[in-house]
Each structure stands twice: as structure tokens, then as C-alpha cells.
Coordinates of C-alpha atoms in Angstrom, one line a residue:
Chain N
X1088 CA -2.8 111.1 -17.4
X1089 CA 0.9 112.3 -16.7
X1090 CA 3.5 111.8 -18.8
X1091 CA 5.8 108.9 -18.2
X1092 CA 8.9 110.8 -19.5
X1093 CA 9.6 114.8 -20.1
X1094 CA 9.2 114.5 -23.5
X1095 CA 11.0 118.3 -25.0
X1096 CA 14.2 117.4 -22.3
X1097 CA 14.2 113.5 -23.9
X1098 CA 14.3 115.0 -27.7
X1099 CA 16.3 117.6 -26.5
X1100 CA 19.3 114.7 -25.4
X1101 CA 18.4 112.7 -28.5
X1102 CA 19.4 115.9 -30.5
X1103 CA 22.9 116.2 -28.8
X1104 CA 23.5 112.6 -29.5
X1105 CA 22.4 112.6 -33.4
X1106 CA 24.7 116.1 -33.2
X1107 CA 28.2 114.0 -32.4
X1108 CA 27.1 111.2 -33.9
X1109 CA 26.9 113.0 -37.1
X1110 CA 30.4 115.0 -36.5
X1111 CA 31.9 111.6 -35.9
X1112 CA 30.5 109.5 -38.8
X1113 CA 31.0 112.7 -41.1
X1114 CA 27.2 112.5 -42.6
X1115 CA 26.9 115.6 -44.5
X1116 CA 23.6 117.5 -44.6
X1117 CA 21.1 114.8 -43.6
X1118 CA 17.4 114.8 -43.7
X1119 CA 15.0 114.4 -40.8
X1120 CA 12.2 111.5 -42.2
X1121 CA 9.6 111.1 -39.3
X1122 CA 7.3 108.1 -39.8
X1123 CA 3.8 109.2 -39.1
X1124 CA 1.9 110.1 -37.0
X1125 CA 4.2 110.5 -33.3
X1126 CA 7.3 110.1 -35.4
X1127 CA 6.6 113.0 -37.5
X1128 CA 5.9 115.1 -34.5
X1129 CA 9.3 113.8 -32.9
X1130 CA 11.0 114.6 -36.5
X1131 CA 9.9 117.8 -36.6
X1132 CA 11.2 118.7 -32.9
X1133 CA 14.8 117.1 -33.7
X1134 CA 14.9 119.1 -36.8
X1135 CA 14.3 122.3 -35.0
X1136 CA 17.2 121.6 -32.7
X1137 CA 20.0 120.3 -35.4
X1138 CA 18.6 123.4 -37.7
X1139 CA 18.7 121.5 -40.8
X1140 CA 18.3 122.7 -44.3
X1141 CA 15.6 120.4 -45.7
X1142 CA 11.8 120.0 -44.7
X1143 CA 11.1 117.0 -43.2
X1144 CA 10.2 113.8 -44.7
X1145 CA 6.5 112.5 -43.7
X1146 CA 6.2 108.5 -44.3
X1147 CA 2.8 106.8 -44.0
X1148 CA 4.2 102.6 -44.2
X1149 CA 0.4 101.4 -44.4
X1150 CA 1.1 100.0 -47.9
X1151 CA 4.7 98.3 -46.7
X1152 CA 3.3 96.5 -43.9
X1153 CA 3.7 92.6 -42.8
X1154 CA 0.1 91.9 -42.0
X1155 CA -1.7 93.1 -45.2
X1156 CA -3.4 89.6 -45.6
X1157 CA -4.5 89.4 -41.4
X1158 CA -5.9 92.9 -41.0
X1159 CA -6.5 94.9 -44.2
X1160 CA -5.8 97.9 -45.2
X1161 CA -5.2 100.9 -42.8
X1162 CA -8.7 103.3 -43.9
X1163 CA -6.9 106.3 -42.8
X1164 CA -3.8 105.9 -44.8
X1165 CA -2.3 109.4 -46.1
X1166 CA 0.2 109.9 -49.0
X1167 CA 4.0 110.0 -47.6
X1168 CA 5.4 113.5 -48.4
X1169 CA 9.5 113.7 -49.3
X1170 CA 9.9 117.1 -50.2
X1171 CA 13.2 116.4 -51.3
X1172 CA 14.9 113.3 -53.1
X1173 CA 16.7 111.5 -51.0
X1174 CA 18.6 109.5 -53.3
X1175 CA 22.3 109.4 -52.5
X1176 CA 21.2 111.9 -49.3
X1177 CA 22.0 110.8 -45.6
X1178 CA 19.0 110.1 -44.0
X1179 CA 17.7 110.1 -39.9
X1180 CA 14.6 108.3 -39.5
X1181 CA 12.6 108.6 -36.2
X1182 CA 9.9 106.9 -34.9
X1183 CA 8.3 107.9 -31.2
X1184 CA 8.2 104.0 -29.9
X1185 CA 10.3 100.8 -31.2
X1186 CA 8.7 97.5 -30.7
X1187 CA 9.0 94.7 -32.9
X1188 CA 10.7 96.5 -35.5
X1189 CA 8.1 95.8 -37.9
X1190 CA 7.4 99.5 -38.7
X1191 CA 11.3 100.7 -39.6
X1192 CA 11.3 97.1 -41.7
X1193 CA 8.2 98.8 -43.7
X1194 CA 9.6 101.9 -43.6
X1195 CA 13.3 101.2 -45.0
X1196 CA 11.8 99.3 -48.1
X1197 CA 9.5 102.3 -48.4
X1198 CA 12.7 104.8 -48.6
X1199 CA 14.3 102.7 -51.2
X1200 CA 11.4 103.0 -53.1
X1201 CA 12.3 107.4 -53.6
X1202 CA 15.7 106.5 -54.6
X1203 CA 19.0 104.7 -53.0
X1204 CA 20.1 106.8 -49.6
X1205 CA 23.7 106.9 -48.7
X1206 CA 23.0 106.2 -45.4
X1207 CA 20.1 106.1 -42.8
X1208 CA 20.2 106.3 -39.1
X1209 CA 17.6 105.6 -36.7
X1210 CA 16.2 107.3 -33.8
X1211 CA 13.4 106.4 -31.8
X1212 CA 12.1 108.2 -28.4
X1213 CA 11.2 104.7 -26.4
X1214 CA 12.4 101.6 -26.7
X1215 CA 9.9 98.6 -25.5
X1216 CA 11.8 96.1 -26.7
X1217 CA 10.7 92.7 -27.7
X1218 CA 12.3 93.2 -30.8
X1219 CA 11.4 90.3 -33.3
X1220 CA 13.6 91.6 -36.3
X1221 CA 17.4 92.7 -36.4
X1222 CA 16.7 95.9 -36.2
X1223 CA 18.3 98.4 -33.2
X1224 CA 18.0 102.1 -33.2
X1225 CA 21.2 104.1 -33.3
X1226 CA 19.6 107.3 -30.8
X1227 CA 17.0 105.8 -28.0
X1228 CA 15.4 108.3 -25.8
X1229 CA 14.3 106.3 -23.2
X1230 CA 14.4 102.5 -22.6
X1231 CA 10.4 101.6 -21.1
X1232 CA 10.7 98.2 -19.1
X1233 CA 6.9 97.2 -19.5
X1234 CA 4.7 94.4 -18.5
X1235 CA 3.5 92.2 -20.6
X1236 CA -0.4 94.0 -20.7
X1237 CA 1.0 97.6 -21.0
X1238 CA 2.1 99.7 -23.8
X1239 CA 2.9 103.6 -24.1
X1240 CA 1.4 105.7 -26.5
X1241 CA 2.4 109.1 -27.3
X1242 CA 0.2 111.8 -27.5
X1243 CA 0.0 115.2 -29.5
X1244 CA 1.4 117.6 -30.8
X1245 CA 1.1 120.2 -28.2
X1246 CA 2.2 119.2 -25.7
X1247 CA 3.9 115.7 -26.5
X1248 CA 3.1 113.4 -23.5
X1249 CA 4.0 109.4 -23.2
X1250 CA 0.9 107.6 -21.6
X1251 CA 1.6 104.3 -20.2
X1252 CA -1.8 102.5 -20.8
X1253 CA -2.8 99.2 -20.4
X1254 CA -3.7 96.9 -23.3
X1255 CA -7.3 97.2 -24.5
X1256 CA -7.5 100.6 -23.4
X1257 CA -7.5 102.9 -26.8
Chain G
X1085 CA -32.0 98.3 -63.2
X1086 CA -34.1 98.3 -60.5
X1087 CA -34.5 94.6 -60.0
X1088 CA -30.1 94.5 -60.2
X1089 CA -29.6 97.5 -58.0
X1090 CA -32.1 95.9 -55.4
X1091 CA -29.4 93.7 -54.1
X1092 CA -25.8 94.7 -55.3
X1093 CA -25.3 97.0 -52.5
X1094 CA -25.6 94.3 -49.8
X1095 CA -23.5 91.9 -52.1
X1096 CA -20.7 94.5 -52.5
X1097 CA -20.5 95.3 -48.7
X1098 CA -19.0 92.9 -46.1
X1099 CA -20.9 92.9 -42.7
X1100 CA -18.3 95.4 -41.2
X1101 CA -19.8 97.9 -44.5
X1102 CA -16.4 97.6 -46.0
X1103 CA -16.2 97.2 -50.0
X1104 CA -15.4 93.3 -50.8
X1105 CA -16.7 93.7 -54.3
X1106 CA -17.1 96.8 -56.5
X1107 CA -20.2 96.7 -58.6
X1108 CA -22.0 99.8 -59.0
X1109 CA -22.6 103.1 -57.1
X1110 CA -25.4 102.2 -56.0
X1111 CA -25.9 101.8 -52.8
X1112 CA -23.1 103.5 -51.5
X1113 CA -23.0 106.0 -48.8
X1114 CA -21.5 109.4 -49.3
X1115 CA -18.4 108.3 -46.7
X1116 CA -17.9 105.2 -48.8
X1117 CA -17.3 107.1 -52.2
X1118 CA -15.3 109.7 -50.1
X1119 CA -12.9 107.2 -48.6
X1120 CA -13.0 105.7 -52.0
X1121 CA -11.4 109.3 -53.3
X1122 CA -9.2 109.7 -50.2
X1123 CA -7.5 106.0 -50.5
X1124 CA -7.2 107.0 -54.4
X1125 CA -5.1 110.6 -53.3
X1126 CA -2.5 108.5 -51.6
X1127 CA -2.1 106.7 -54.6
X1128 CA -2.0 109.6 -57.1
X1129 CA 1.6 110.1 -54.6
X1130 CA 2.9 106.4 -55.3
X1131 CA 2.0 107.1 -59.0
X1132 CA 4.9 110.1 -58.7
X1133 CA 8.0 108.6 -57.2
X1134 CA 10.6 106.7 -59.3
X1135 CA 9.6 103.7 -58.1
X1136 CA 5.7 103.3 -58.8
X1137 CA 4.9 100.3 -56.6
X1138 CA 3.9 98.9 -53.4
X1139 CA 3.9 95.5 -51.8
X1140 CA 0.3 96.0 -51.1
X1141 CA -0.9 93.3 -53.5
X1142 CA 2.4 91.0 -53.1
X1143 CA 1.2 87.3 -53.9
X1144 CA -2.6 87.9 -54.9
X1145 CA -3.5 87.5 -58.3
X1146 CA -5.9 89.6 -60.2
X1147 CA -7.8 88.2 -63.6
X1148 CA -8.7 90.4 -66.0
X1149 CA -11.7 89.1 -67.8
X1150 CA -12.5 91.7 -70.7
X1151 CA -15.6 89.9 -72.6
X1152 CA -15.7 93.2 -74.4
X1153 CA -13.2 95.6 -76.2
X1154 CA -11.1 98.0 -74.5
X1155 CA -8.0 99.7 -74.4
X1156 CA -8.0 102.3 -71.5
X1157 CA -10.0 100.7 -68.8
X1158 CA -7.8 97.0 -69.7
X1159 CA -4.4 98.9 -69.1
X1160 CA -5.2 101.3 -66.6
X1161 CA -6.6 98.2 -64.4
X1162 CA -3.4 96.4 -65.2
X1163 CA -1.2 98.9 -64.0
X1164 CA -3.0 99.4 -61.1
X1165 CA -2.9 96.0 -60.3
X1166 CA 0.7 95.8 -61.3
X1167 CA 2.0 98.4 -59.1
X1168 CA 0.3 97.0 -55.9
X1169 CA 2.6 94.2 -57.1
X1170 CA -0.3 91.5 -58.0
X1171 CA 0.0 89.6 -60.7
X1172 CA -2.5 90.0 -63.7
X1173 CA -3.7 87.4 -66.2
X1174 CA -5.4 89.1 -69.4
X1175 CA -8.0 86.9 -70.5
X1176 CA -8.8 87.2 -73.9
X1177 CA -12.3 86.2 -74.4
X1178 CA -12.3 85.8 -77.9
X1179 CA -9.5 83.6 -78.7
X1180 CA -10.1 82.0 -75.1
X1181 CA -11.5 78.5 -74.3
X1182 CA -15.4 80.2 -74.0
X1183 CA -15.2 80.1 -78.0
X1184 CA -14.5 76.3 -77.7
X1185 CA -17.8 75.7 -76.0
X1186 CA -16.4 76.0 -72.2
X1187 CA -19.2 77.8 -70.4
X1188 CA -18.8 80.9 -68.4
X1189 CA -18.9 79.1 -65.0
X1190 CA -16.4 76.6 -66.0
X1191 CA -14.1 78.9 -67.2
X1192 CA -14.7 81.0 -64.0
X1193 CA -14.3 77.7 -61.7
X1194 CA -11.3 77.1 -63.4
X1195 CA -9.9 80.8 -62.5
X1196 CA -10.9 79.9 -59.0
X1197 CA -8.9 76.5 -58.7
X1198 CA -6.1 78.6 -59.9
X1199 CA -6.6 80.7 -56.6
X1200 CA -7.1 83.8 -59.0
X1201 CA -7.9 86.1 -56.0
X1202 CA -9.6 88.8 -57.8
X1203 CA -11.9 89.3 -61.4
X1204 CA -11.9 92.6 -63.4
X1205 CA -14.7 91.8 -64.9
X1206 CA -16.0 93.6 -68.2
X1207 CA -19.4 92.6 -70.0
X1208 CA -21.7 93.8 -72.7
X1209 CA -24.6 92.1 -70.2
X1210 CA -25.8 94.5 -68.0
X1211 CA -25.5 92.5 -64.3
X1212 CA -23.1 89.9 -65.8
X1213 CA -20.3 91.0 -63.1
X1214 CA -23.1 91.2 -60.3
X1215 CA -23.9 87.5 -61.3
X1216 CA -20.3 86.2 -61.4
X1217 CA -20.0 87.9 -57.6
X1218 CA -23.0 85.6 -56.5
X1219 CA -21.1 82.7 -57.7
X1220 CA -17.4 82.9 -56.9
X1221 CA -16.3 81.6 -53.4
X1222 CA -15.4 83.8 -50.4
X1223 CA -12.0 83.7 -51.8
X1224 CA -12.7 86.5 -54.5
X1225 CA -13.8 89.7 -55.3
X1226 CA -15.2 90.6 -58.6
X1227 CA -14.7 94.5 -60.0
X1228 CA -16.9 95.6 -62.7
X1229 CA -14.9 97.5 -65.4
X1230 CA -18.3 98.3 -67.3
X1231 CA -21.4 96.1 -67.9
X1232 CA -24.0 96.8 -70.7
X1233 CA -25.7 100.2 -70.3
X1234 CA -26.2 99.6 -66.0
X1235 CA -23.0 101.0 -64.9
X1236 CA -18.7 102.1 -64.9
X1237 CA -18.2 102.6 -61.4
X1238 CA -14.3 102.8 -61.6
X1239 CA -15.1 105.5 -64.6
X1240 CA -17.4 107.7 -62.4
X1241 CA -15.2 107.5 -59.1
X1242 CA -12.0 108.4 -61.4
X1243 CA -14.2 111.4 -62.7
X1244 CA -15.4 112.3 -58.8
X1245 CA -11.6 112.3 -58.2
X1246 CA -10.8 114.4 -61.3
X1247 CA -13.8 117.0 -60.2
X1248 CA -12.5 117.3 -56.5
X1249 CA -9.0 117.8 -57.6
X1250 CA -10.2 121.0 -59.5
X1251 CA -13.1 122.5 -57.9
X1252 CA -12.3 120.9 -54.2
X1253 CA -15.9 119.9 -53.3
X1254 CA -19.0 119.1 -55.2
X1255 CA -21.3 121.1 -52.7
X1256 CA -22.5 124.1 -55.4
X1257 CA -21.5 122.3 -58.4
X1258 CA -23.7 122.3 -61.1
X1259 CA -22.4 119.5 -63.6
X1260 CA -23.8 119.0 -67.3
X1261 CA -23.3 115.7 -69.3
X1262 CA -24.2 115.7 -72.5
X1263 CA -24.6 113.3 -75.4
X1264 CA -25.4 109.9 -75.7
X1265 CA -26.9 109.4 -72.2
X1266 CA -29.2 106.3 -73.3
X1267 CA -26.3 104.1 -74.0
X1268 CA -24.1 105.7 -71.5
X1269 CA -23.5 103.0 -68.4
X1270 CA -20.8 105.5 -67.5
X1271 CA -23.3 108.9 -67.5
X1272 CA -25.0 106.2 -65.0
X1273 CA -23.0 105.8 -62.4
X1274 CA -21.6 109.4 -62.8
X1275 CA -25.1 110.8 -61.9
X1276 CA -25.9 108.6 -59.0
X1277 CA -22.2 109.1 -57.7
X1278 CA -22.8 113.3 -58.2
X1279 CA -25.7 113.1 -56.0
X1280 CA -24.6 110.7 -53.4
X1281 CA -21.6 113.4 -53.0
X1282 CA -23.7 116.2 -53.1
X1283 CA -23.6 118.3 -56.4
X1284 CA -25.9 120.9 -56.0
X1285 CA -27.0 120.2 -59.6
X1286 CA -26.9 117.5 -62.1
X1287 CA -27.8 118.5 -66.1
X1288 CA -28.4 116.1 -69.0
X1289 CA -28.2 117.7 -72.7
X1290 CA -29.1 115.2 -75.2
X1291 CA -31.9 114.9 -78.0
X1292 CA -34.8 113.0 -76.4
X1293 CA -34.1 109.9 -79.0
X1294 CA -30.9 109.4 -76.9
X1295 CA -32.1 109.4 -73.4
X1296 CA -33.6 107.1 -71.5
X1297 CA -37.4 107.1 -70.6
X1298 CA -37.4 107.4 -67.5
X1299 CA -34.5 109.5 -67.3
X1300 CA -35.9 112.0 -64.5
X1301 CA -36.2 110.1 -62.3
X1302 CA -32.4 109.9 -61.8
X1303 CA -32.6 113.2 -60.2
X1304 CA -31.5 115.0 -63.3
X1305 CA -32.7 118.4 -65.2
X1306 CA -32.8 117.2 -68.6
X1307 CA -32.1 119.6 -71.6
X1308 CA -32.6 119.0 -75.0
X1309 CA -30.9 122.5 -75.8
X1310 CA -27.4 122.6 -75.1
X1311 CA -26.5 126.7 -75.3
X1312 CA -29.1 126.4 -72.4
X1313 CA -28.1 123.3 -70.3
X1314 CA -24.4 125.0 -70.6
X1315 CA -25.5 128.0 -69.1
X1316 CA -23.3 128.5 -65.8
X1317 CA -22.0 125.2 -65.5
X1318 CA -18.6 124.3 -63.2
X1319 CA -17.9 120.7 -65.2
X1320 CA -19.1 119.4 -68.4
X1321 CA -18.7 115.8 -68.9
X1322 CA -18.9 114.7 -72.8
X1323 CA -19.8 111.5 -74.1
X1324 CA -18.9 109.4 -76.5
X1325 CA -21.4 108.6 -79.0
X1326 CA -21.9 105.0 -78.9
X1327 CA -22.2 104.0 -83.0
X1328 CA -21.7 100.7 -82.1
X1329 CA -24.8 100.3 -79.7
X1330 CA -27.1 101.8 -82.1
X1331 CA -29.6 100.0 -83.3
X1332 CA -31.8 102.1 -86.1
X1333 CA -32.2 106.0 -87.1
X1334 CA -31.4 107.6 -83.4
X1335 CA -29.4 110.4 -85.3
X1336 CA -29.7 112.4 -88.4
X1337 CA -25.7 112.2 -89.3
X1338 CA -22.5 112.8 -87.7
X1339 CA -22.3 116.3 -88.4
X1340 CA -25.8 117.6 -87.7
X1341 CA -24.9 115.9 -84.0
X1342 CA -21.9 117.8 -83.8
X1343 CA -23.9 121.1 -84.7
X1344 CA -26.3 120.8 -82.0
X1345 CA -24.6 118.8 -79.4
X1346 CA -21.0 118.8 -80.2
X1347 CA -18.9 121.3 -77.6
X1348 CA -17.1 124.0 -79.8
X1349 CA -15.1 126.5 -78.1
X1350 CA -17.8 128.9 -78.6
X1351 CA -20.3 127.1 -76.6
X1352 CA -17.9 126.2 -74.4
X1353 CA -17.9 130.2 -73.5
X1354 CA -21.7 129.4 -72.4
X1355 CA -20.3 127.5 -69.0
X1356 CA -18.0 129.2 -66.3
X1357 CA -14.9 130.5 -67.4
X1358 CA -13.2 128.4 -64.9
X1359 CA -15.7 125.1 -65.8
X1360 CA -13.6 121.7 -66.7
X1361 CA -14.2 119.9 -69.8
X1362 CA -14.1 116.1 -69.4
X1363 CA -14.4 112.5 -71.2
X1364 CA -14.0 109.3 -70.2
X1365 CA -12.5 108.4 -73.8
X1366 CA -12.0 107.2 -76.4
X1367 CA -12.9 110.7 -77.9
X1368 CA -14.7 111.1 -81.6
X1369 CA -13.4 114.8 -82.1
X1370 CA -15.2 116.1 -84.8
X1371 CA -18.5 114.5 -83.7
X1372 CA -18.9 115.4 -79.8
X1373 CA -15.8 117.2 -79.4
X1374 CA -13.8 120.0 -81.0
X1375 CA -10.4 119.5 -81.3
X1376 CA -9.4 123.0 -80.0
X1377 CA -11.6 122.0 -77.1
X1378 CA -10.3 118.8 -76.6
X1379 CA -6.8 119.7 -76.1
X1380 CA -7.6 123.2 -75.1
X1381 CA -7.1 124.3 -71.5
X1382 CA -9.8 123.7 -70.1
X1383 CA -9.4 119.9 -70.8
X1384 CA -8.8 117.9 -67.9
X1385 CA -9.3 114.3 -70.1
X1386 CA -5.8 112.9 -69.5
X1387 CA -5.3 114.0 -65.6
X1388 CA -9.0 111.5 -65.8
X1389 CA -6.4 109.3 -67.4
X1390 CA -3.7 109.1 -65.0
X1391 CA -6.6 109.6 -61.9
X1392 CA -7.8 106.2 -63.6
X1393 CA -4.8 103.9 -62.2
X1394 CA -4.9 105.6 -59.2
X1395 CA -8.4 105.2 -58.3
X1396 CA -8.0 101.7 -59.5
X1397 CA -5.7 101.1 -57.0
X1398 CA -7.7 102.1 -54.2
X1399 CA -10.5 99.7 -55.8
X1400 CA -8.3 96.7 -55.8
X1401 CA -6.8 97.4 -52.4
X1402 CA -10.0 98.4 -51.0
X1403 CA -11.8 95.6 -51.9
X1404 CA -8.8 92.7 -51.1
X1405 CA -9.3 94.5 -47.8
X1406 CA -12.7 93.8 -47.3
X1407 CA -12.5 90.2 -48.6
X1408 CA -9.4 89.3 -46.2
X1409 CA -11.7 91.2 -43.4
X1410 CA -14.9 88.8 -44.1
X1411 CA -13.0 85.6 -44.4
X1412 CA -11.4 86.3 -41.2
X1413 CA -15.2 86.5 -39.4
X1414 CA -15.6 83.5 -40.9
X1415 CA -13.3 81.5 -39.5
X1416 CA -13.9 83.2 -36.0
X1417 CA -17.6 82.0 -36.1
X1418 CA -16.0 78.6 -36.9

């Protein structure tokens, strides 16, 4: 299956955006915290290109999320790894695709749970919309119009391809 | 147990082979004690930060019903519970309405009309948490925090998760427990969950008064000398000795048990230099344990402390899990 973006030129755009947008808004030293498992792999790209001091942040959100009571717990949960604190630390977190906005929801309380960041910013490579929170990311890399049975997936890490499948499909 | 183990496995398990109640070892495959251990890792990470909670458990409610004494397992299980945010009744048996004539079932039905969505259940009966799981409605799981002599599951997974942290696997490990094995429910499950994960060897040390009969037939080597059964070993697991289960002249005296099956650091020099020592607690030093040895640093008894909340955790959320999975069948076959 081809990809339905070039993904290395899209993170590559998103990383000259987050550049000015950190000049501008004056956020000192931030850390790169990918939520996993395609926003880790995005994370990890963006922190190569804005050469940042810190590791980056790995979140698993399976014990943050909404639908605990309709579906269970996720059986291949992993521990989150912050290799830093992040309290009182400017913070970019990146997601590969924003839907609902369910997942940066989960993910924010998660982060407060390490410690009270002085700021966070969000970056996320697609945007699906049909948002159902107020939640918009401050970096988008691309903006997917889809129909109502599709979705994209991205797929990894090397390389990192956006498949646009069609619902049902794994 | 035979007759008890016969159908606890399919009572435990939900028809997608998820846990839904947590009763015994028995059983249970090698991947579901591993994804036991792997869900309990994750937690060991939530147990670090500043903030030691998650809204896993948000709104369920989890009953602590201790029919028997204990300190550890009762608080460790409470925490646990705690930081998944549940909330947690302690029921106090004793001074509860049981010793006012209510029967078990009532008390239980009550619980239920409380929508009490889980029962940590503790019991001198062997099976009495297996029976309460027959009973209960869909609506809860039942965890057995120790029953009788038949088994400690959370106390042998917490001890699986204590072994893998230090030696990485169990493949080649040849682990020795020795002691009071007849009254042990916790040197139970500890064997069966060895052998599910594949220790290469399991060892008992104890004086034949203080095994059971048909002890063999666990799929132990049984010892009665312990400078032997220590011989090369990669984890010794101690035990307490259980005075207040005894019924008549098991043991000589305190000390003579000490002499011949208490670890001192000298026989401790018997195992691998790199073996563990471990205990599920509360620890008689002097009688099966040296102090030195206790504390020493080979000791791993308090990370089996802290590994206890976290593999609690995994129990609780593991087991809500199951039970939110099965009631939602349900209502699709409705």
C-alpha cells in the first residue's frame, strides 16, 4: 500500500513550524513527549530535527482512557517512560493522527500526574477531524478529508507510511 | 484440592479466557501468568512517579472482606485498589454484623445491593472465596487474598514478579522452598505457578512431619536435608512457620527448627552466590530466618513488598476487565 503523505518531508515542515513557534512564544528548552506507539515514532523524528537536549518522553494513556467500563483494559499496555521531570518544563506532545481528541484528553491528565508543566503544545501529523472535545493541535501535518468508512493508520518505524484503509480492515 | 481445583479454572476465566475472577493458579496457562507479570511491570512505573494513581478504577468499589488476620496482604490490596482510584470498604469480620448472627450470604447480598463491584476475599476455609464466586451476580469479581492451606495466588504471582525482576526468566532456575510446606497455601500456589512458567526445578526442604502426603506429586524434589536441597540453588523462598495452625507435637522446639531448617548465612553459602533470598512475611527471625540473612543482601523480602501492590493492581484491573468484557456478551446475546 502507498503512502497517502511523504511522511519525513511532512515532519520535516512540522519541525520548522514548532522551530518559530517556539522563538515566538519564548518556550525555553522544551521536551519532545510522543504518545505511543506512531506518536513516539513521530516524537522521536521532530526531536532529531529541533536537536533537543532531553530524551524523549514515551506515554502509554491505556490507564487514562474514557471507555475503561465499555472495552476493558488494553492487554498490551507498557509502562510510560519520562526520562526527565517535567514539572515546571515546557512540554511538545505529538500524536501521529487526531480524531476525537480523546487520546491528548488522556494524555494531558496523564502528564499532570509527573508533575505541573509550564506549558504543553501539541503536534499531531493528520488531522481527521471529527473532533468531539475542545481540543485543537497547535502544529498539524496534514489535514485528511475522509469518508465516513475510512481511517489512516500509520505504519512503522522504518519507513513511516500513512495507509488510508477502510474500516474493518486491521 | 482436587475436587476445588476441578472447576475454579473455568470459574475464573470469562469465555474470551480473560481473568474475571482470581482464585488460584490453577488452571492457568503460562501466557496468562505472564500477562499477569507484564500488566504488573507497568504498574511497578505508576508506583514511582509523584502522583501514584490512575483513573483506571474511577467509580468501582472494591470490598475487602478479611475473615482472617492480616496486615500486609489487607494494605497492600488497599493501596492497590486505592491508586486505581476505587474506593475500598475494610470489612472487619469480627466486630462486623456475621458476629450478630447475619450469615455469610446475607452479608454478601447486602455488599451486592451496595453495588460493591469487587470482593478481596480472605478465609481460613480452604474454597471459601471459590464458593462466594459461585454465588455473587455477574456484577462482581471475587479475589482470593489467601484461603486455608489451598492457595495465595496474589503472593505467588508477586513472588514470580520478584524472581523475574532478578534472574529475568525462570527457564534454568532451580528454586528451593523450605519450611512449613504442610500448612503453606502460599508454598502452594508458588509451586504450581514455578512450573506453569517453566522453572527448570522446584525443591522442597522440610521435615517429613511438615509436608504434605502426597507432596510429590506437585512436581517437586522433596528434601528433608537442607545443606543438600540448598545445593546450587538460584532462589530460596522461606516460610513462615505457621504456630498458629499447629495442631500437636509437629516440632521438637523453636530452636532445634532453626538448627536444621533455619537459613544462616553459612548455609546460605550452600546456594549460588548470586541466589535471592525471599519471604512472603511476616518473618520469625530467629526461628526460620537469620537476622543477618534477612536484611543481608541477598534479601529481596521488601522489593516482594512493594512488587505486592503492583501485582495487585494488575489483579484488580485485570479482572474488572474481564467482568466488564463478559457482561457486555451478555447483553449482546440479549
Amino acid at each position: 500500500m502507498t503512502s497517502i503523505i511523504h511522511v519525513e518531508n511532512t515532519v520535516a515542515t512540522m519541525a520548522a513550524e514548532l522551530k518559530t513557534m517556539i522563538a515566538k512564544r519564548q518556550i525555553d528548552n522544551p521536551v519532545i513527549v510522543g504518545i505511543r506507539t506512531g506518536g513516539v515514532w513521530i516524537a522521536k523524528r521532530l526531536q532529531e530535527h529541533l536537536e533537543l537536549a532531553d530524551a524523549v518522553g514515551e506515554l502509554d494513556i491505556s490507564f487514562y482512557r474514557d471507555d475503561f467500563t465499555r472495552i476493558g483494559l488494553n492487554p498490551s499496555v507498557k509502562a510510560s517512560s519520562l526520562p526527565i521531570e517535567t514539572e515546571n518544563r515546557h512540554l511538545i506532545l505529538v500524536d501521529d493522527v487526531i480524531m476525537s481528541g480523546r487520546t491528548i484528553r488522556a494524555a494531558m491528565n496523564e502528564l499532570f500526574d509527573y508533575g505541573r508543566p509550564a506549558s504543553i503544545v501539541l503536534a499531531a501529523l493528520i488531522d481527521v477531524g471529527a473532533r468531539e472535545l475542545p481540543i485543537q493541535p497547535d502544529v498539524i501535518g496534514h489535514q485528511a478529508h475522509l469518508e465516513s468508512d475510512e481511517r489512516v493508520k500509520l505504519v512503522g518505524p522504518d519507513p513511516l507510511q500513512v495507509e488510508l484503509r477502510k474500516k474493518g480492515q486491521s | 484440592m482436587p475436587e476445588l481445583d476441578e472447576h475454579t479454572p473455568v470459574l475464573q476465566l470469562n469465555r474470551f479466557d480473560q481473568l474475571r475472577h482470581f482464585l488460584t493458579i490453577d488452571g492457568l496457562s503460562c501466557q496468562h501468568l505472564t500477562d499477569i507479570l507484564d500488566t504488573a511491570d507497568t504498574f511497578i512505573e505508576v508506583g514511582s512517579r509523584s502522583i501514584k494513581k490512575v483513573p483506571l478504577l474511577r467509580g468501582k468499589t472494591v470490598a475487602n472482606l478479611f475473615f482472617e488476620a492480616s496486615t500486609r496482604t489487607r494494605t497492600t490490596f488497599e493501596l492497590a485498589a486505592k491508586r486505581l482510584s476505587a474506593d475500598v470498604l475494610n470489612i472487619n469480620i469480627s466486630t462486623s454484623a456475621t458476629s450478630k448472627g447475619e450469615s455469610l450470604s446475607d452479608m454478601l447480598q447486602n455488599l451486592e445491593a451496595m453495588a460493591v463491584d469487587m470482593f478481596v476475599v480472605r478465609h481460613a476455609q480452604s474454597g471459601a472465596p471459590h464458593f462466594i464466586a459461585e454465588s455473587v451476580t455477574p456484577r462482581v469479581s471475587v479475589i482470593n487474598a489467601g484461603d486455608g492451606r489451598h492457595a495465595h495466588p496474589t503472593q505467588a504471582m508477586l513472588d514470580m514478579l520478584t524472581i523475574r525482576q532478578h534472574k529475568g526468566q525462570f527457564n534454568g532456575l532451580t528454586v528451593a522452598i523450605v519450611g512449613d510446606i504442610l500448612h503453606s497455601r502460599v508454598a502452594r500456589s508458588q509451586i504450581r505457578a514455578l512450573n506453569v512458567l517453566g522453572a527448570r526445578e522446584v525443591r522442597v526442604i522440610a521435615p517429613d512431619t511438615l509436608l504434605p502426603v502426597d507432596v510429590e506429586s506437585f512436581g517437586v524434589k522433596v528434601f528433608n536435608d537442607m545443606s543438600q536441597g540448598l545445593e546450587g540453588v538460584d532462589v530460596v523462598i522461606m516460610l513462615r512457620l505457621q504456630k498458629e495452625r499447629m495442631e500437636g507435637a509437629l516440632l521438637p522446639s523453636e530452636s532445634e527448627f532453626f538448627r536444621l531448617y533455619g537459613l544462616s548465612e553459612k548455609k546460605l553459602k550452600l546456594a549460588k552466590p548470586d541466589a535471592i533470598v525471599m519471604h512472603p512475611g511476616p518473618i520469625n527471625r530467629g526461628v526460620e530466618i537469620d537476622s543477618a540473612v534477612a536484611d543481608g543482601p541477598q534479601s529481596v523480602i521488601l522489593n516482594e513488598v512493594t512488587n505486592g501492590i503492583a501485582v495487585r493492581m494488575a489483579v484488580l484491573s485485570m479482572a474488572m476487565s474481564g467482568q466488564i468484557a463478559e457482561l457486555a456478551a451478555d447483553e449482546e446475546v440479549i
